[in-house]
Short mmCIF file of C-alpha atoms and ligand atoms in Angstrom, two decimals:
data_model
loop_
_atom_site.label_atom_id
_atom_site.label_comp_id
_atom_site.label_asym_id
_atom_site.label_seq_id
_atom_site.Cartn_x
_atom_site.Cartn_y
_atom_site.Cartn_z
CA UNK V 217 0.00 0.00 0.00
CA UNK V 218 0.84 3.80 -0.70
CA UNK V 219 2.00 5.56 2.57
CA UNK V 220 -0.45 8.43 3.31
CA UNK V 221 -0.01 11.44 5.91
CA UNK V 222 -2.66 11.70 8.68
CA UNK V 223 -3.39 15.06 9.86
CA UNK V 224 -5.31 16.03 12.36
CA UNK V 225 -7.24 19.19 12.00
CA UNK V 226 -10.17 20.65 14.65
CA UNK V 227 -13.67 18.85 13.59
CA UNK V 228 -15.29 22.44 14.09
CA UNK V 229 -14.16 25.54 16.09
CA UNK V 230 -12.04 28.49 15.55
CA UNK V 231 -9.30 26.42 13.21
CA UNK V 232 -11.30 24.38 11.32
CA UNK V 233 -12.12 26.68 8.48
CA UNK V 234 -8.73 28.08 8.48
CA UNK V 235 -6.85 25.08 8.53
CA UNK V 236 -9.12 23.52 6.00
CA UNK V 237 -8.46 26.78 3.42
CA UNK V 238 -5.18 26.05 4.02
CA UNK V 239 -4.89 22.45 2.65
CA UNK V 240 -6.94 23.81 -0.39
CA UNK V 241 -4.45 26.59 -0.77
CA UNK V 242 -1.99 23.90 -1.07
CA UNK V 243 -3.57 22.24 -3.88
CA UNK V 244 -4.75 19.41 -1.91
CA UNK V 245 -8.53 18.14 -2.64
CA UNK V 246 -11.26 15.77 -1.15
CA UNK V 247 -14.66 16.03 -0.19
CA UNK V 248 -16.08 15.75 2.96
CA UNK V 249 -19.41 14.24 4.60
CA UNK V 250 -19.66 15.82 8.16
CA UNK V 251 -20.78 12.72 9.90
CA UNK V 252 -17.26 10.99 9.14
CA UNK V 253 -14.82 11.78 11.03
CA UNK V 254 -12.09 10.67 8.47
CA UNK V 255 -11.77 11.66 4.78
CA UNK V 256 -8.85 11.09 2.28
CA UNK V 257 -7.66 13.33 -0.60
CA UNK V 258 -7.89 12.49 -4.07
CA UNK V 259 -4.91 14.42 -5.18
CA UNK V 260 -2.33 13.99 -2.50
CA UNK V 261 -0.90 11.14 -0.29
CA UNK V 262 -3.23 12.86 2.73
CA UNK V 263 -5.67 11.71 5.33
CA UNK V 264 -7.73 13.91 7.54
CA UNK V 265 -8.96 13.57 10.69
CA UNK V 266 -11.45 15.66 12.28
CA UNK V 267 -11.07 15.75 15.99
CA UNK V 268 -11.36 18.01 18.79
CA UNK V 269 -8.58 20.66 19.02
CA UNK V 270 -7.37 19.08 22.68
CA UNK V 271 -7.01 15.80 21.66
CA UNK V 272 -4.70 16.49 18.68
CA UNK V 273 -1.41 16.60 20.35
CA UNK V 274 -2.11 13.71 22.34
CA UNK V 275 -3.37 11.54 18.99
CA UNK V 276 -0.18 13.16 17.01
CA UNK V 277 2.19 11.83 19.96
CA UNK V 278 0.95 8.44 20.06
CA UNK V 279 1.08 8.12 16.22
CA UNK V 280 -3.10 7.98 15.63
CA UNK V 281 -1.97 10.95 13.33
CA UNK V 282 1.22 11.60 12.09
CA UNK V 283 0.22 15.53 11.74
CA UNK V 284 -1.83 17.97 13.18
CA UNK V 285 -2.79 21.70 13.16
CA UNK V 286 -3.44 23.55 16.85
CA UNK V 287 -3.20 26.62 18.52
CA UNK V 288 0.43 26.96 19.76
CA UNK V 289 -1.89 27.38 23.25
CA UNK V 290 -2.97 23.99 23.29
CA UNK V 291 0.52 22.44 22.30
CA UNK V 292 2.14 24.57 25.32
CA UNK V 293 -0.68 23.87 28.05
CA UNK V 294 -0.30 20.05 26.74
CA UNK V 295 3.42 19.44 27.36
CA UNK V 296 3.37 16.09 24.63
CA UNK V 297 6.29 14.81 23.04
CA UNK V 298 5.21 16.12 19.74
CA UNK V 299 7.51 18.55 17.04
CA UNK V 300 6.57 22.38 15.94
CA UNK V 301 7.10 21.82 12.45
CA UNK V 302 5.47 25.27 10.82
CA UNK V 303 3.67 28.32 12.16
CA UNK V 304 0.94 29.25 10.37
CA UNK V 305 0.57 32.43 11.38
CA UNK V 306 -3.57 32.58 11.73
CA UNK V 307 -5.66 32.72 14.55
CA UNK V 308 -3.39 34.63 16.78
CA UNK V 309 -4.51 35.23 20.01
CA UNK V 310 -2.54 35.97 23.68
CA UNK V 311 -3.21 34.24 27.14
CA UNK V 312 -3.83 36.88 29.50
CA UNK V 313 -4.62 37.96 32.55
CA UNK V 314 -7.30 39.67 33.72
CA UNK V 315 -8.80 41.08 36.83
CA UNK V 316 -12.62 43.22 37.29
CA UNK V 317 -12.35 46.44 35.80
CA UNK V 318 -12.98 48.65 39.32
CA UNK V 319 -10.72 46.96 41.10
CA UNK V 320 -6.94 48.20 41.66
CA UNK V 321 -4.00 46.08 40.00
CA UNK V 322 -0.56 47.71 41.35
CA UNK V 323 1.31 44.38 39.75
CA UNK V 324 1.77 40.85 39.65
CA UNK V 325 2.25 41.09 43.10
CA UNK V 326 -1.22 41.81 44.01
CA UNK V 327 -1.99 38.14 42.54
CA UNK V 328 -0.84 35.95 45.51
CA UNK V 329 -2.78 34.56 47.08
CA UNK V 330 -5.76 35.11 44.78
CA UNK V 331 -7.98 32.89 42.94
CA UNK V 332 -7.58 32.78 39.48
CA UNK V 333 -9.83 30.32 36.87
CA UNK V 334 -8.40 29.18 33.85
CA UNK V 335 -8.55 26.21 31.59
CA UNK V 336 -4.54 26.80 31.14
CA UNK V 337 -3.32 25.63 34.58
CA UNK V 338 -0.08 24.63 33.78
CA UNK V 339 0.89 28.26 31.65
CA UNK V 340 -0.34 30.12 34.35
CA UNK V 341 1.82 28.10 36.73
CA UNK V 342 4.69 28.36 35.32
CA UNK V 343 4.16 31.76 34.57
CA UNK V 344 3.38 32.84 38.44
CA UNK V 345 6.14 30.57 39.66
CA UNK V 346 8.66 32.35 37.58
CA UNK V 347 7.34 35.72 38.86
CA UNK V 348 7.43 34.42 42.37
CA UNK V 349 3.73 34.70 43.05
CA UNK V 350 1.98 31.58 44.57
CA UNK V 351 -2.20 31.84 43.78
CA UNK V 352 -5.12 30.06 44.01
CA UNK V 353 -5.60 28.45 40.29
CA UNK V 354 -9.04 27.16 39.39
CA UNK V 355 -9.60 24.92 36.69
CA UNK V 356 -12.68 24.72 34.27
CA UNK V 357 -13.08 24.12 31.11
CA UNK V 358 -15.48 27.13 29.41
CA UNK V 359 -17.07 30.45 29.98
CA UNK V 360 -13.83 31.37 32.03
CA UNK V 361 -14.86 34.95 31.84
CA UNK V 362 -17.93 35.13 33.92
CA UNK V 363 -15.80 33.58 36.87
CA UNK V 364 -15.17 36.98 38.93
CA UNK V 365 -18.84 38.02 38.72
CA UNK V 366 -20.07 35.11 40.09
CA UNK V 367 -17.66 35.29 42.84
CA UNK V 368 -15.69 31.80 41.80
CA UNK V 369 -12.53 33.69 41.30
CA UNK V 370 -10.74 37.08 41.78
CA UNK V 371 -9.19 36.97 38.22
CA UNK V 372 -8.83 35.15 35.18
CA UNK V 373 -6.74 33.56 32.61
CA UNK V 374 -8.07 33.03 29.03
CA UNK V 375 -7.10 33.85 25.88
CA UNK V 376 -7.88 37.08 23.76
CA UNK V 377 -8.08 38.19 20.69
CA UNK V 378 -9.96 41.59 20.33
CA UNK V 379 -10.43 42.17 24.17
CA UNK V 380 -14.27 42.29 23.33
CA UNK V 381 -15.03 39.99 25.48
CA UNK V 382 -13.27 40.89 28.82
CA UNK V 383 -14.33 44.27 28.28
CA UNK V 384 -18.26 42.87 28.49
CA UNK V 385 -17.69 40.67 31.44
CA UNK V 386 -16.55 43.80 33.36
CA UNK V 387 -12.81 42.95 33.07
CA UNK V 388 -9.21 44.08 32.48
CA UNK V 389 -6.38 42.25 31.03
CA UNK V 390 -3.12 43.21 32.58
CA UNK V 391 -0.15 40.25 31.92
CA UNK V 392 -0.15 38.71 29.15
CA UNK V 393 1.36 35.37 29.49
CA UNK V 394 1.45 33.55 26.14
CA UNK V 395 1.60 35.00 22.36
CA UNK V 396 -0.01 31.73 20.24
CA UNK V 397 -0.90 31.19 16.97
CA UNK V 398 -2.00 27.99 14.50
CA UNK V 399 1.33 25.80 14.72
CA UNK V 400 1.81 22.71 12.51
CA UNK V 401 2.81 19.28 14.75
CA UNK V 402 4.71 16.23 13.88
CA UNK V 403 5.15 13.13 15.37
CA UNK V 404 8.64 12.84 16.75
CA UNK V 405 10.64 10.43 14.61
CA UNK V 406 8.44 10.00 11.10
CA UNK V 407 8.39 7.00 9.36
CA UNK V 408 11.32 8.33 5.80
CA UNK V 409 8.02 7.67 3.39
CA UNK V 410 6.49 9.54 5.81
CA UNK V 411 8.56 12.55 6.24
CA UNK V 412 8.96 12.70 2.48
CA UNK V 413 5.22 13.44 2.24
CA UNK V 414 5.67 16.22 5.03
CA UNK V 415 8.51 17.79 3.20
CA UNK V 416 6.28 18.09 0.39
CA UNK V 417 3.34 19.40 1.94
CA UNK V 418 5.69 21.97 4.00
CA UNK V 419 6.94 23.08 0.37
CA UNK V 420 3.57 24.04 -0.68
CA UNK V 421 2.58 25.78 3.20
CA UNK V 422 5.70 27.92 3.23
CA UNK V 423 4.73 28.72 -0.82
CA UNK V 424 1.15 30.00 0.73
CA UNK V 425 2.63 31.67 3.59
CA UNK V 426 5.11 33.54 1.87
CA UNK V 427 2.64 34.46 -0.85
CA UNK V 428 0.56 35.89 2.70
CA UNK V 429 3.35 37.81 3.52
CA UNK V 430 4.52 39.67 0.06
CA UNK V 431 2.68 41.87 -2.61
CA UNK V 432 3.68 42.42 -5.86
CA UNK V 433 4.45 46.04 -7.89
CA UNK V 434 4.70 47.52 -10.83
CA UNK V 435 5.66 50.92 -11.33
CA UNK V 436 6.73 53.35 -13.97
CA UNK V 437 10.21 54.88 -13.22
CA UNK V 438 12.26 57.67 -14.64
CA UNK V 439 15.28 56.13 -15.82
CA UNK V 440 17.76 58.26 -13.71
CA UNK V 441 16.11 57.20 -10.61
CA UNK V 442 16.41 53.21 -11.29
CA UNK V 443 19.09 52.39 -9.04
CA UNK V 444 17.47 54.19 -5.74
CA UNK V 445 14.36 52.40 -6.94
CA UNK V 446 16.34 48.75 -7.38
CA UNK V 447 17.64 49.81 -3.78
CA UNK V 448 14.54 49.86 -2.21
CA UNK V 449 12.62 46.65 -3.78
CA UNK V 450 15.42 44.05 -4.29
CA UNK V 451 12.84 41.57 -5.33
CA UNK V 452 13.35 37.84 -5.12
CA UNK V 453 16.27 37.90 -7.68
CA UNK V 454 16.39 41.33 -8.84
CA UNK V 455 13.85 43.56 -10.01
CA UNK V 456 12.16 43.47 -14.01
CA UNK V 457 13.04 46.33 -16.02
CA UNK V 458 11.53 46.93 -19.00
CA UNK V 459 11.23 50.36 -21.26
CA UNK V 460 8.44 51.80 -21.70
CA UNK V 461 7.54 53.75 -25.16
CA UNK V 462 7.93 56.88 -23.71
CA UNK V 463 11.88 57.08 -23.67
CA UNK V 464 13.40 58.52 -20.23
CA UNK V 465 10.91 55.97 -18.20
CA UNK V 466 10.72 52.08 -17.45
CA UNK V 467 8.73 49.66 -16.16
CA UNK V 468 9.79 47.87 -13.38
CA UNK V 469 8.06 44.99 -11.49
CA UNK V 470 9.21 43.37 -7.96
CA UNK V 471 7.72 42.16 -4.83
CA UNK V 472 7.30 43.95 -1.52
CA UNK V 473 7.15 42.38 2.07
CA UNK V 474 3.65 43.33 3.51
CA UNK V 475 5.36 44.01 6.86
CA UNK V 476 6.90 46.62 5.55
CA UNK V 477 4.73 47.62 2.80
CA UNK V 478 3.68 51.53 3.41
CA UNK V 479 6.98 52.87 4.18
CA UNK V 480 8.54 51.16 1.10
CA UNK V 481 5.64 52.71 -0.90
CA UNK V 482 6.38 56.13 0.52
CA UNK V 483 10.25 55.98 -0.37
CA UNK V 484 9.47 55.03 -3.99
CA UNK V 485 7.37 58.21 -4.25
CA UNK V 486 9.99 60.08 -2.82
CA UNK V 487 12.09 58.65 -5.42
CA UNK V 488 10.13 59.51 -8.34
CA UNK V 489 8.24 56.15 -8.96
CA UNK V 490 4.70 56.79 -10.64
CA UNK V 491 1.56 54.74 -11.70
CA UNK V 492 2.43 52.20 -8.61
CA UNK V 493 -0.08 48.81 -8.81
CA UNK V 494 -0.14 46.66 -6.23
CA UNK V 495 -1.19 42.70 -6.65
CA UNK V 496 -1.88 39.95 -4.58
CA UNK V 497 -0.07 37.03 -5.05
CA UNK V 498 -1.36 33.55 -4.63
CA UNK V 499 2.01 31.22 -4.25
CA UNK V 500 5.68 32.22 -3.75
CA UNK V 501 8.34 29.49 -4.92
CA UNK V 502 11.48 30.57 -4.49
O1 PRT L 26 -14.36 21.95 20.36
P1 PRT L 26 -12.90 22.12 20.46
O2 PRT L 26 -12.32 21.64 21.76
O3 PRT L 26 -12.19 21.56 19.25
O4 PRT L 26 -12.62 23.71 20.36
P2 PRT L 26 -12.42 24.79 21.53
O5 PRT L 26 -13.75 25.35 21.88
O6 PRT L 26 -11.53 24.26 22.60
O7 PRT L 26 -11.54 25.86 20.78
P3 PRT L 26 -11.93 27.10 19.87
O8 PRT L 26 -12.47 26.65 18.56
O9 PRT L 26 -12.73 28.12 20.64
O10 PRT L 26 -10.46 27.72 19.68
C1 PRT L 26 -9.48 27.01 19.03
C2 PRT L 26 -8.19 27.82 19.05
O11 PRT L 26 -8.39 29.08 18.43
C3 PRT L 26 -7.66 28.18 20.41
O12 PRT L 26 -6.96 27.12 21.03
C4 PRT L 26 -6.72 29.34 20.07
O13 PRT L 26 -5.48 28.85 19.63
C5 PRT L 26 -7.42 30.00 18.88
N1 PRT L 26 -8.06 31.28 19.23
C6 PRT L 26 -7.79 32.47 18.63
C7 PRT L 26 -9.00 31.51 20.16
C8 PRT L 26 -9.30 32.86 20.12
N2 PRT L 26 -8.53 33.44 19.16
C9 PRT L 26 -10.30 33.40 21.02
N3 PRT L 26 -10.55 34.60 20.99
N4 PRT L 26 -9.64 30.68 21.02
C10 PRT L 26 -10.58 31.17 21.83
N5 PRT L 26 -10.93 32.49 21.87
C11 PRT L 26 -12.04 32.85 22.82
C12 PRT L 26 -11.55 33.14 24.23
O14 PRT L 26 -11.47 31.94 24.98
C13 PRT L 26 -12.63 34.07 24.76
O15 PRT L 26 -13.76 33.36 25.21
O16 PRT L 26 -12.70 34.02 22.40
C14 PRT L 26 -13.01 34.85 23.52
C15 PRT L 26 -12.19 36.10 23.48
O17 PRT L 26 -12.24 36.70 22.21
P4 PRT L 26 -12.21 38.30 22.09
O18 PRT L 26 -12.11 38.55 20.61
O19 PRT L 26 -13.49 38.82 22.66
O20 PRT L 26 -11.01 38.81 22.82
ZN1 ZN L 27 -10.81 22.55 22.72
#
């Protein structure tokens, strides 16, 4: 038989659609029936198994899947033998702390002692133990937020994205204790066939995610201001050059990192660039 990948991506949740795009992005197809909790790709040497988001590092570890896609959250508060193998930089969020809004929070300090509920024990541990501060920690699993106002805890831990939701549960986050986004896992120690199938699905995620992360341009240039332009867009290579009809100008085409993007814009003004269009680009090989 063919070796095939398993990956393990969350059945339905936050990830799901992401993760799912993602694999589509890659040029990987299948279809899906919702009451299965396995489906294989017609296109690729790839399995997927739709699971809860908490049990995925502990099915990647013991082999069940040989893959999986999690919040970076979940892989720290887990502490399985598993490998980071990619970060996929979507659904960032931070685990934070928070404590009622009219209350007073001089520091960290002001935590021990206190009751705290989270459903990431073992971050916020090690998080108060390395600032010293021994507290109160309260497990449970959901609605974390609504903890303080029903008086089960002084404060809580949970993660955040836009603060929305802190802010309407009367609260205020003031540590923040973990950055996390989607990571890619591995099984430690891959079967070769196996790992040959990852390298070639990590080709085609760091294609997408570099595509995420640049834009291309085109812009007219006069032709005495080339080399400041060339200077400020290196490209991938170098930059395309071409004349345009109108002698004294060129066209010139290169990518720009989005990071970056505005202040590279405003420096080709500067430097005489004109007509600047700026495209999207699907996948980056280099
Ligand atoms: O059912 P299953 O166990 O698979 O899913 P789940 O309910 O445990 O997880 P899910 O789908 O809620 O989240 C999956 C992952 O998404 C998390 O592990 C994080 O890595 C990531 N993520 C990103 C988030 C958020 N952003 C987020 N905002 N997970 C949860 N939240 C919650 C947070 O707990 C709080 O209740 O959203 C609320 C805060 O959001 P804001 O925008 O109001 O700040
Ligand atoms: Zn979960």
């Amino acid at each position: 038989m063919e070796p095939v990948l398993r990956l393990a991506v969350q059945k339905s949740g936050r990830l799901a659609e992401r993760s799912l795009e993602f694999i589509k992005e890659c040029g990987i197809a299948y279809s899906r029936n919702k009451a299965k909790l396995k489906t294989t790709a017609y296109n690729f040497p790839l399995e997927l198994l739709f699971l809860r988001d908490d049990d995925i590092p502990k099915y990647v570890a013991s082999g069940v899947a040989d893959i999986g896609i999690i919040g970076e959250n979940v892989l720290a508060e887990k502490e399985q033998s598993v490998e980071l193998v990619e970060r996929m930089g979507f659904s960032k969020c931070r685990l934070s702390v928070a404590v009622p809004q009219n209350g007073e929070y001089p520091g960290i300090q002001s935590l021990e002692g206190k009751k705290i509920a989270t459903s990431y024990p073992n971050l916020l541990k090690n998080f108060l133990a390395k600032q010293g501060v021994t507290a109160d920690i309260h497990e449970i699993s959901g609605s974390v937020e609504i903890a303080p106002s029903i008086g089960l805890a002084d404060a809580v831990c949970d993660l955040v994205s836009t603060g929305s939701t802190l802010l309407s549960n009367g609260l205020k986050e003031v540590e923040v204790i973990f950055r996390s986004e989607a990571v890619m896992i591995a099984q430690q120690n891959l079967a070769p066939e196996k790992q040959a199938i990852l390298d070639d699905l990590l080709f085609r995620i760091k294609a997408v995610l570099r595509a995420e992360d640049y834009k291309y341009v085109l812009m007219n240039v006069p032709n005495d201001s080339i080399d400041q332009v060339v200077g400020l867009i290196p490209g991938m290579k170098s930059p395309t050059i071409t004349p345009l009809a109108d002698s004294g100008w060129s066209s010139l085409h290169s990518v720009i990192k989005e990071d970056d993007f505005w202040e590279v814009i405003d420096n080709l003004r500067k430097a005489g660039a004109q007509g600047i269009l700026v495209v999207p680009i699907e996948k980056m090989i280099l």
